[in-house]
Structures are given as structure tokens and as C-alpha cells.
């Protein structure tokens, strides 16, 4: 398969983790005989400083002309901490999502058996968790009108949803549930918000055309508690833009590290793949960032293009890195392996699918990922 992939490293640790994903894609290319063309483009704080806008026109053009986008992370403390900031790096990402109509953000939360002890939540509670959040990404409070009234020192963010915006992601969530454990949980705040009441009406109606899938509705405050107390009860969580943002970060606590969770943002014609973590600027250039979330986003990208075997190979190589403890310090405090090393290890292992090879642990200890 031939694919053109836009590479938006972004800010902070974004470019470092995406670099590891490119290595993995090169491995897939070589192993399975595909042809991937990468087009790098700036987005976020870096782009804002250089060009005056966080989403330069050229970047948007490259994204539109690509089959897929691999994005790292964005944001920088100098903007977050400056009360005079008028244009935020994050606006670049929001505009990109809007321009490409990326309406469904899919965020799987899985507990890997070899990392089950990573989670601060008891093993018996998290073991076997396998849920996926379908977060609406193109509307709601993120995109409603915003006002600030300097005289009264007040501010407003409007939250609007239309039936169309709710129904297109709802269909995706129900279709996904059909191929999983056949359960959708709509998370909302229908006891307070009018938009949530519309969500319930629309989702309950659509649910009737998926009789094999069970729908239940849960208020977001309760869902936040349930995700920690009993995460295994969830299969597909369907929710709006803001609730999905919050709950997916919370999901990373179940998995053990925010450096592990990938995501896919699907639109009508485009798709973007990115870790759920942020730019973690303090770690930039220190070679300590966990590349796994970005690499698992590559697995989602491959699956999106029906390259199932290729996607499985990437996941298998990631699992191998866990079992061999080739992990970054967020997973194992005493680990001496850096971003680069973990990326090399996973990329090398994608080429070895049958598991009939041995890793020379001695060389690994020396910092050489020799496969014998
Ligand atoms: C995410 C991020 C973004 C969001 C930010 C960077 C705008 O937190 O993708 O979860 O809120 O959607
Ligand atoms: Mg977020």
C-alpha cells in the first residue's frame, strides 16, 4: 500500500516520540513491502513563534493532501503562564480538527498484563480492563462562541450540539460495540445540561437500530468514580468533547501511565493519529519520554487502513518491549532506557514476527539492541 503521511511533531516531547513512530513505520514498510511518504510540517507553539500562527496554511495544505496525519503533542509553558496570551498553540490543533472535520476521537484504554502493577489502582480492579472512549471532537463547548466582558469581569463559553453532530459519532460507537462486548455507555450530565438531554434523546433513538447492543446512560460525575472503582464494567463509552477529554486522561491512570495511550481522530475524509498525552515540555530533549503512546497510534493508523497484520506486529513488538522491560522511566523508575532506545527496540522487533528469535540480553544491557 502507498500512503502519504503528514508528520506534525508539534512541541515539547512531540517530535521525539513521533521520530520513534517513523522508525516503526519504516520497519513496517520494509517488512511488509509498503511505501510510505512522510511530509513534515509545523503545528503549535513552535509554528506560532516562527510564523505568527499555530496552524500555518502550508501545514493545513499538507494535511489535506495526505492520507493520514501522525501528530505528536503541542503546548508550551510560556503561553500557558502568560496572562497576556492572545493566540494559544492549542488553537492550531482545534482549527486543524475543525478544518478536517475530525469528529470522532477514539481512545482505547487497555491494561497490559505485564504492566498491571503500574496502575495505582488495585490489580484486581484494573486487570482485564478493555474499554474505548468515543469522544465527539468537532463541536460542543470547545467550539461554541466565547465572550469576555472586561467591564463586568465575566466570561462565557457556549456549548452547542446538533442532532447531526451527535448521531454521526453515535453510529460509529454502536458499530464498534457490535464488534466488541456489545455495550455502550453514554456519559453525560442530563440532569443539568440541555445539550446532554439532546444527546440522550438522539442516542436512545439510534440505539433502537442496534438491538444487539445494550445502551446505558451514566452521569459524568458518577462515571468518573465508576471508571476508577470498576473500570471493567465499561465497553464503549460515548461522550461529548469536554467530558471525553477529561475521562480519557483519567483512563490513563487505569493503564498505569499517560505515556501508553494512543488515539485516532476520524473524519469524513481524513484521519489523524496521536498520543493522548500533552507536550510535557520539562522532558523535552531529555530522551525520557515514553514513545509507546505514539507507536500504538501507528498501530491504530495501520488498522484504519486495513493493515491488520501490520498493526498486530507493531502491538506485538510493543508487548515484547514490556516483557523484556525495555521501557522508559515512567514505567520503571530504575530503567536506564531512553526514548530512542525503546523506539529502536520496538522498530527492530516489528521485523521479527514469528517470535523465533532471541534477544541478546547482554547486549541490551550494554545499550545495543542486537537481535541474534
Ligand atoms: C487532547 C488535548 C487537547 C484537547 C488540547 C491540547 C487542546 O487535551 O487532545 O486531549 O483538549 O482536546
Ligand atoms: Mg486532553
Short mmCIF file of C-alpha atoms and ligand atoms in Angstrom, two decimals:
data_model
loop_
_atom_site.label_atom_id
_atom_site.label_comp_id
_atom_site.label_asym_id
_atom_site.label_seq_id
_atom_site.Cartn_x
_atom_site.Cartn_y
_atom_site.Cartn_z
CA UNK A 1 0.00 0.00 0.00
CA UNK A 2 1.14 3.54 -0.73
CA UNK A 3 0.40 6.18 1.87
CA UNK A 4 1.38 9.80 2.28
CA UNK A 5 1.57 10.62 5.96
CA UNK A 6 1.81 14.16 7.29
CA UNK A 7 4.13 14.30 10.28
CA UNK A 8 3.31 17.01 12.79
CA UNK A 9 5.76 16.61 15.65
CA UNK A 10 4.48 19.73 17.40
CA UNK A 11 6.04 20.91 20.65
CA UNK A 12 7.85 19.56 23.71
CA UNK A 13 8.35 15.81 23.52
CA UNK A 14 6.10 15.57 20.42
CA UNK A 15 8.89 15.47 17.80
CA UNK A 16 10.93 12.94 19.84
CA UNK A 17 8.12 10.42 20.20
CA UNK A 18 6.96 10.83 16.62
CA UNK A 19 10.53 10.12 15.47
CA UNK A 20 10.22 6.66 17.08
CA UNK A 21 6.93 6.10 15.29
CA UNK A 22 8.56 6.92 11.96
CA UNK A 23 11.18 4.23 12.69
CA UNK A 24 8.35 1.77 13.29
CA UNK A 25 6.59 2.75 10.09
CA UNK A 26 9.88 2.28 8.20
CA UNK A 27 10.10 -1.18 9.71
CA UNK A 28 6.54 -1.99 8.62
CA UNK A 29 7.32 -0.66 5.16
CA UNK A 30 10.36 -2.89 4.83
CA UNK A 31 8.80 -5.99 6.38
CA UNK A 32 5.50 -5.92 4.53
CA UNK A 33 6.52 -4.22 1.29
CA UNK A 34 4.59 -0.97 1.57
CA UNK A 35 5.58 2.52 0.54
CA UNK A 36 5.11 5.41 2.96
CA UNK A 37 5.98 9.01 2.17
CA UNK A 38 6.41 11.34 5.12
CA UNK A 39 5.76 15.09 4.91
CA UNK A 40 6.87 17.04 7.97
CA UNK A 41 5.06 20.27 8.89
CA UNK A 42 4.95 22.60 11.92
CA UNK A 43 1.98 22.93 14.31
CA UNK A 44 1.56 24.55 17.72
CA UNK A 45 3.84 26.81 19.77
CA UNK A 46 6.84 26.35 17.53
CA UNK A 47 4.80 27.24 14.45
CA UNK A 48 3.27 30.20 16.28
CA UNK A 49 6.67 31.62 17.20
CA UNK A 50 8.07 31.16 13.70
CA UNK A 51 5.09 32.13 11.55
CA UNK A 52 2.68 34.00 13.83
CA UNK A 53 0.05 31.27 13.58
CA UNK A 54 -0.16 27.87 15.29
CA UNK A 55 -1.59 26.29 12.10
CA UNK A 56 0.30 27.66 9.08
CA UNK A 57 -1.54 27.48 5.75
CA UNK A 58 1.13 25.19 4.34
CA UNK A 59 0.62 22.72 7.20
CA UNK A 60 -3.10 22.59 6.55
CA UNK A 61 -2.48 22.03 2.83
CA UNK A 62 -0.04 19.19 3.56
CA UNK A 63 -2.55 17.58 5.93
CA UNK A 64 -5.41 17.86 3.45
CA UNK A 65 -3.30 16.30 0.71
CA UNK A 66 -2.17 13.39 2.92
CA UNK A 67 -3.87 10.06 3.57
CA UNK A 68 -3.21 10.30 7.30
CA UNK A 69 -1.62 12.54 9.88
CA UNK A 70 0.70 11.48 12.65
CA UNK A 71 0.73 14.12 15.34
CA UNK A 72 2.92 14.36 18.45
CA UNK A 73 1.80 16.89 21.05
CA UNK A 74 1.55 20.64 21.46
CA UNK A 75 1.64 23.42 24.00
CA UNK A 76 4.35 25.39 25.80
CA UNK A 77 4.52 26.83 29.34
CA UNK A 78 5.46 30.30 28.08
CA UNK A 79 1.95 30.59 26.60
CA UNK A 80 0.10 28.84 29.45
CA UNK A 81 1.69 31.04 32.07
CA UNK A 82 1.40 34.36 30.27
CA UNK A 83 -1.90 36.11 31.15
CA UNK A 84 -1.48 38.31 28.05
CA UNK A 85 -1.52 35.34 25.65
CA UNK A 86 -4.00 36.01 22.87
CA UNK A 87 -3.27 33.23 20.45
CA UNK A 88 -2.76 29.79 22.00
CA UNK A 89 -0.83 26.92 20.41
CA UNK A 90 -3.85 24.70 21.16
CA UNK A 91 -5.93 26.81 18.76
CA UNK A 92 -3.86 25.30 15.94
CA UNK A 93 -4.96 21.79 16.86
CA UNK A 94 -8.59 22.81 17.33
CA UNK A 95 -8.59 24.53 13.95
CA UNK A 96 -6.97 21.52 12.29
CA UNK A 97 -9.60 19.19 13.77
CA UNK A 98 -12.32 21.55 12.57
CA UNK A 99 -10.90 22.08 9.07
CA UNK A 100 -10.55 18.33 8.54
CA UNK A 101 -13.90 17.63 10.23
CA UNK A 102 -12.33 15.08 12.56
CA UNK A 103 -15.47 14.38 14.52
CA UNK A 104 -14.69 11.12 16.31
CA UNK A 105 -11.81 10.78 18.72
CA UNK A 106 -11.29 7.13 19.59
CA UNK A 107 -9.28 6.49 22.76
CA UNK A 108 -8.79 2.87 23.83
CA UNK A 109 -7.86 2.18 27.46
CA UNK A 110 -6.31 -1.24 27.93
CA UNK A 111 -4.40 -2.69 30.82
CA UNK A 112 -1.43 -4.64 29.54
CA UNK A 113 -0.97 -7.80 31.64
CA UNK A 114 2.76 -7.20 32.10
CA UNK A 115 2.14 -3.64 33.33
CA UNK A 116 -0.80 -4.33 35.61
CA UNK A 117 1.21 -3.32 38.68
CA UNK A 118 1.87 0.10 37.14
CA UNK A 119 -1.57 1.35 37.98
CA UNK A 120 -2.07 2.95 41.40
CA UNK A 121 -5.46 1.21 41.42
CA UNK A 122 -5.51 -2.33 42.88
CA UNK A 123 -4.58 -5.09 40.44
CA UNK A 124 -7.85 -6.99 40.88
CA UNK A 125 -9.78 -3.86 39.89
CA UNK A 126 -7.86 -2.92 36.75
CA UNK A 127 -6.76 -6.32 35.45
CA UNK A 128 -8.55 -7.13 32.21
CA UNK A 129 -9.84 -3.59 31.61
CA UNK A 130 -10.53 -3.08 27.92
CA UNK A 131 -12.67 -0.06 27.17
CA UNK A 132 -12.73 2.51 24.41
CA UNK A 133 -13.85 6.11 24.63
CA UNK A 134 -15.67 7.59 21.65
CA UNK A 135 -15.24 11.31 22.22
CA UNK A 136 -17.09 13.77 19.98
CA UNK A 137 -14.36 16.07 18.68
CA UNK A 138 -15.82 18.70 16.40
CA UNK A 139 -18.42 20.56 18.46
CA UNK A 140 -19.63 21.33 21.98
CA UNK A 141 -18.10 23.82 24.38
CA UNK A 142 -14.72 23.69 22.60
CA UNK A 143 -16.23 25.30 19.51
CA UNK A 144 -19.12 27.40 20.82
CA UNK A 145 -19.00 31.19 20.89
CA UNK A 146 -16.75 32.68 23.54
CA UNK A 147 -17.05 36.11 25.15
CA UNK A 148 -15.13 38.04 27.71
CA UNK A 149 -16.65 41.14 29.27
CA UNK A 150 -13.88 43.25 30.76
CA UNK A 151 -16.34 45.64 32.44
CA UNK A 152 -18.12 43.01 34.46
CA UNK A 153 -15.04 40.80 34.51
CA UNK A 154 -17.06 37.84 33.34
CA UNK A 155 -16.64 35.27 30.58
CA UNK A 156 -18.87 32.88 28.64
CA UNK A 157 -18.35 29.67 26.66
CA UNK A 158 -21.37 28.41 24.77
CA UNK A 159 -21.93 24.67 24.40
CA UNK A 160 -23.97 23.70 21.35
CA UNK A 161 -24.72 20.32 19.79
CA UNK A 162 -26.86 19.46 16.81
CA UNK A 163 -28.58 16.15 16.14
CA UNK A 164 -26.26 15.56 13.17
CA UNK A 165 -23.14 16.05 15.28
CA UNK A 166 -24.39 13.61 17.89
CA UNK A 167 -25.67 10.99 15.52
CA UNK A 168 -22.57 10.55 13.34
CA UNK A 169 -20.33 9.63 16.28
CA UNK A 170 -23.12 7.59 17.89
CA UNK A 171 -23.30 5.34 14.83
CA UNK A 172 -19.54 4.80 14.96
CA UNK A 173 -19.70 3.94 18.66
CA UNK A 174 -22.52 1.42 18.18
CA UNK A 175 -20.76 -0.17 15.20
CA UNK A 176 -17.63 -0.54 17.32
CA UNK A 177 -19.66 -2.06 20.18
CA UNK A 178 -21.12 -4.65 17.79
CA UNK A 179 -17.62 -6.00 17.22
CA UNK A 180 -16.75 -5.87 20.92
CA UNK A 181 -18.73 -6.70 24.09
CA UNK A 182 -21.90 -5.05 22.75
CA UNK A 183 -22.33 -2.39 25.39
CA UNK A 184 -22.44 1.39 25.01
CA UNK A 185 -22.41 3.72 27.99
CA UNK A 186 -23.48 7.26 27.17
CA UNK A 187 -21.77 9.61 29.62
CA UNK A 188 -23.47 12.97 30.07
CA UNK A 189 -24.91 15.45 32.56
CA UNK A 190 -28.54 15.14 31.52
CA UNK A 191 -29.75 16.09 34.99
CA UNK A 192 -28.41 19.62 34.37
CA UNK A 193 -27.45 20.32 30.75
CA UNK A 194 -29.80 20.81 27.83
CA UNK A 195 -27.14 19.54 25.39
CA UNK A 196 -26.91 16.32 27.41
CA UNK A 197 -30.67 15.88 27.22
CA UNK A 198 -30.45 16.17 23.44
CA UNK A 199 -27.61 13.60 23.44
CA UNK A 200 -29.84 11.16 25.38
CA UNK A 201 -32.77 11.59 23.01
CA UNK A 202 -30.69 11.16 19.87
CA UNK A 203 -28.63 8.26 21.23
CA UNK A 204 -31.66 6.39 22.60
CA UNK A 205 -33.35 6.64 19.21
CA UNK A 206 -30.29 5.40 17.33
CA UNK A 207 -29.84 2.56 19.84
CA UNK A 208 -33.10 1.04 18.57
CA UNK A 209 -31.44 0.23 15.26
CA UNK A 210 -28.71 -1.74 17.06
CA UNK A 211 -30.83 -4.26 19.02
CA UNK A 212 -27.83 -6.48 19.80
CA UNK A 213 -26.10 -3.61 21.66
CA UNK A 214 -27.14 -2.60 25.18
CA UNK A 215 -27.20 1.12 25.94
CA UNK A 216 -26.96 2.55 29.39
CA UNK A 217 -26.66 6.19 30.42
CA UNK A 218 -24.48 7.49 33.23
CA UNK A 219 -23.92 10.96 34.65
CA UNK A 220 -20.34 12.11 34.19
CA UNK A 221 -19.65 12.63 37.90
CA UNK A 222 -20.68 9.05 38.60
CA UNK A 223 -18.80 7.80 35.52
CA UNK A 224 -15.59 9.38 36.86
CA UNK A 225 -15.98 7.35 40.05
CA UNK A 226 -17.05 4.14 38.29
CA UNK A 227 -14.06 4.25 35.96
CA UNK A 228 -11.75 4.08 38.97
CA UNK A 229 -13.81 1.69 41.13
CA UNK A 230 -14.94 -0.76 38.47
CA UNK A 231 -13.42 0.00 35.04
CA UNK A 232 -14.18 -3.48 33.69
CA UNK A 233 -17.90 -2.68 33.52
CA UNK A 234 -17.25 -0.41 30.52
CA UNK A 235 -17.01 -1.47 26.89
CA UNK A 236 -17.66 1.57 24.68
CA UNK A 237 -18.01 4.95 26.38
CA UNK A 238 -19.74 7.51 24.19
CA UNK A 239 -19.46 11.12 25.26
CA UNK A 240 -19.09 14.75 24.27
CA UNK A 241 -15.94 16.73 23.58
CA UNK A 242 -15.25 18.09 27.07
CA UNK A 243 -16.25 15.03 29.12
CA UNK A 244 -14.25 12.83 26.74
CA UNK A 245 -11.16 14.98 27.19
CA UNK A 246 -11.32 14.64 30.95
CA UNK A 247 -12.28 10.97 31.14
CA UNK A 248 -9.59 9.88 28.71
CA UNK A 249 -6.85 11.41 30.87
CA UNK A 250 -8.41 9.62 33.78
CA UNK A 251 -8.30 6.41 31.75
CA UNK A 252 -4.52 6.69 31.65
CA UNK A 253 -4.42 6.18 35.43
CA UNK A 254 -6.10 2.82 34.91
CA UNK A 255 -3.50 1.88 32.29
CA UNK A 256 -0.63 2.97 34.52
CA UNK A 257 0.94 5.80 32.54
CA UNK A 258 -0.31 8.56 30.31
CA UNK A 259 2.63 7.64 28.09
CA UNK A 260 0.84 4.49 26.97
CA UNK A 261 -2.44 5.64 25.48
CA UNK A 262 -2.91 6.23 21.74
CA UNK A 263 -5.81 7.78 19.89
CA UNK A 264 -7.33 8.12 16.46
CA UNK A 265 -9.33 11.11 15.26
CA UNK A 266 -11.52 10.11 12.39
CA UNK A 267 -13.23 12.43 9.93
CA UNK A 268 -15.12 12.08 6.71
CA UNK A 269 -12.01 12.10 4.53
CA UNK A 270 -9.07 12.45 6.88
CA UNK A 271 -7.74 10.71 9.93
CA UNK A 272 -5.19 11.80 12.49
CA UNK A 273 -3.33 9.61 14.97
CA UNK A 274 -1.80 10.92 18.16
CA UNK A 275 -0.94 10.03 21.75
CA UNK A 276 -3.40 11.34 24.32
CA UNK A 277 -0.60 12.90 26.34
CA UNK A 278 0.48 16.51 26.16
CA UNK A 279 3.79 18.14 25.26
CA UNK A 280 5.49 17.59 28.67
CA UNK A 281 7.90 20.45 27.96
CA UNK A 282 10.03 19.77 31.05
CA UNK A 283 11.11 16.48 29.45
CA UNK A 284 11.90 17.91 26.02
CA UNK A 285 15.27 16.76 24.69
CA UNK A 286 16.00 14.63 27.77
CA UNK A 287 15.34 11.34 26.00
CA UNK A 288 13.00 10.16 28.77
CA UNK A 289 9.59 10.48 27.08
CA UNK A 290 7.67 7.26 26.56
CA UNK A 291 7.24 6.68 22.80
CA UNK A 292 4.69 3.87 23.27
CA UNK A 293 1.55 6.03 23.03
CA UNK A 294 2.76 7.40 19.71
CA UNK A 295 3.83 3.95 18.46
CA UNK A 296 0.45 2.46 19.42
CA UNK A 297 -1.12 5.35 17.48
CA UNK A 298 0.79 3.98 14.47
CA UNK A 299 -0.88 0.60 15.15
CA UNK A 300 -4.25 2.38 15.04
CA UNK A 301 -3.24 4.09 11.79
CA UNK A 302 -2.34 0.76 10.18
CA UNK A 303 -5.58 -0.81 11.34
CA UNK A 304 -7.52 2.15 9.96
CA UNK A 305 -6.07 1.32 6.54
CA UNK A 306 -6.99 -2.37 6.99
CA UNK A 307 -3.38 -3.41 7.57
CA UNK A 308 -4.34 -5.68 10.43
CA UNK A 309 -1.31 -7.95 10.33
CA UNK A 310 0.98 -4.94 10.27
CA UNK A 311 -0.88 -3.35 13.17
CA UNK A 312 -0.67 -6.59 15.17
CA UNK A 313 3.07 -6.73 14.50
CA UNK A 314 3.52 -3.24 15.99
CA UNK A 315 1.47 -4.16 19.07
CA UNK A 316 3.40 -7.44 19.44
CA UNK A 317 6.70 -5.54 19.33
CA UNK A 318 5.43 -3.13 21.99
CA UNK A 319 4.38 -6.06 24.20
CA UNK A 320 7.82 -7.57 23.73
CA UNK A 321 9.39 -4.32 24.97
CA UNK A 322 7.21 -4.57 28.10
CA UNK A 323 8.07 -8.18 28.79
CA UNK A 324 11.79 -7.51 28.27
CA UNK A 325 11.48 -4.41 30.46
CA UNK A 326 12.79 -2.21 27.65
CA UNK A 327 10.73 0.70 28.93
CA UNK A 328 11.19 4.36 29.78
CA UNK A 329 11.47 5.56 33.39
CA UNK A 330 7.75 6.46 33.70
CA UNK A 331 7.09 2.70 33.56
CA UNK A 332 10.03 1.58 35.65
CA UNK A 333 11.77 4.24 37.72
CA UNK A 334 15.08 2.42 37.63
CA UNK A 335 15.03 1.98 33.86
CA UNK A 336 18.12 3.19 32.03
CA UNK A 337 16.46 3.08 28.63
CA UNK A 338 15.63 6.27 26.81
CA UNK A 339 13.05 7.26 24.20
CA UNK A 340 15.42 6.45 21.34
CA UNK A 341 16.42 3.08 22.66
CA UNK A 342 12.85 1.93 23.29
CA UNK A 343 11.90 3.18 19.80
CA UNK A 344 14.80 1.25 18.21
CA UNK A 345 13.93 -1.89 20.11
CA UNK A 346 10.28 -1.82 19.04
CA UNK A 347 11.13 -0.96 15.42
CA UNK A 348 13.70 -3.80 15.28
CA UNK A 349 11.20 -6.27 16.67
CA UNK A 350 8.49 -5.43 14.15
CA UNK A 351 10.69 -7.21 11.63
CA UNK A 352 10.70 -10.39 13.70
CA UNK A 353 7.15 -11.62 13.63
CA UNK A 354 7.39 -15.30 14.38
CA UNK A 355 8.94 -14.87 17.81
CA UNK A 356 11.58 -17.46 16.89
CA UNK A 357 14.44 -15.13 17.70
CA UNK A 358 16.27 -14.46 20.90
CA UNK A 359 17.22 -11.15 22.25
CA UNK A 360 20.80 -10.92 23.38
CA UNK A 361 20.08 -9.50 26.81
CA UNK A 362 23.71 -8.88 27.47
CA UNK A 363 23.94 -6.53 24.54
CA UNK A 364 20.69 -4.88 25.51
CA UNK A 365 22.26 -4.16 28.87
CA UNK A 366 25.13 -2.55 27.02
CA UNK A 367 22.75 -0.38 25.08
CA UNK A 368 22.85 -2.29 21.80
CA UNK A 369 19.60 -3.85 20.62
CA UNK A 370 21.30 -6.72 18.83
CA UNK A 371 18.94 -9.44 17.71
CA UNK A 372 20.65 -12.80 17.36
C1 LIG B 1 -6.40 16.32 23.98
C2 LIG B 1 -5.82 17.63 24.43
C3 LIG B 1 -6.43 18.76 23.62
C4 LIG B 1 -7.92 18.76 23.88
C5 LIG B 1 -5.80 20.13 23.88
C6 LIG B 1 -4.30 20.14 23.63
C7 LIG B 1 -6.47 21.22 23.11
O1 LIG B 1 -6.00 17.79 25.80
O2 LIG B 1 -6.29 16.01 22.78
O3 LIG B 1 -6.95 15.61 24.82
O4 LIG B 1 -8.37 19.30 24.89
O5 LIG B 1 -8.64 18.21 23.06
MG1 LIG B 2 -6.79 16.08 26.79
#
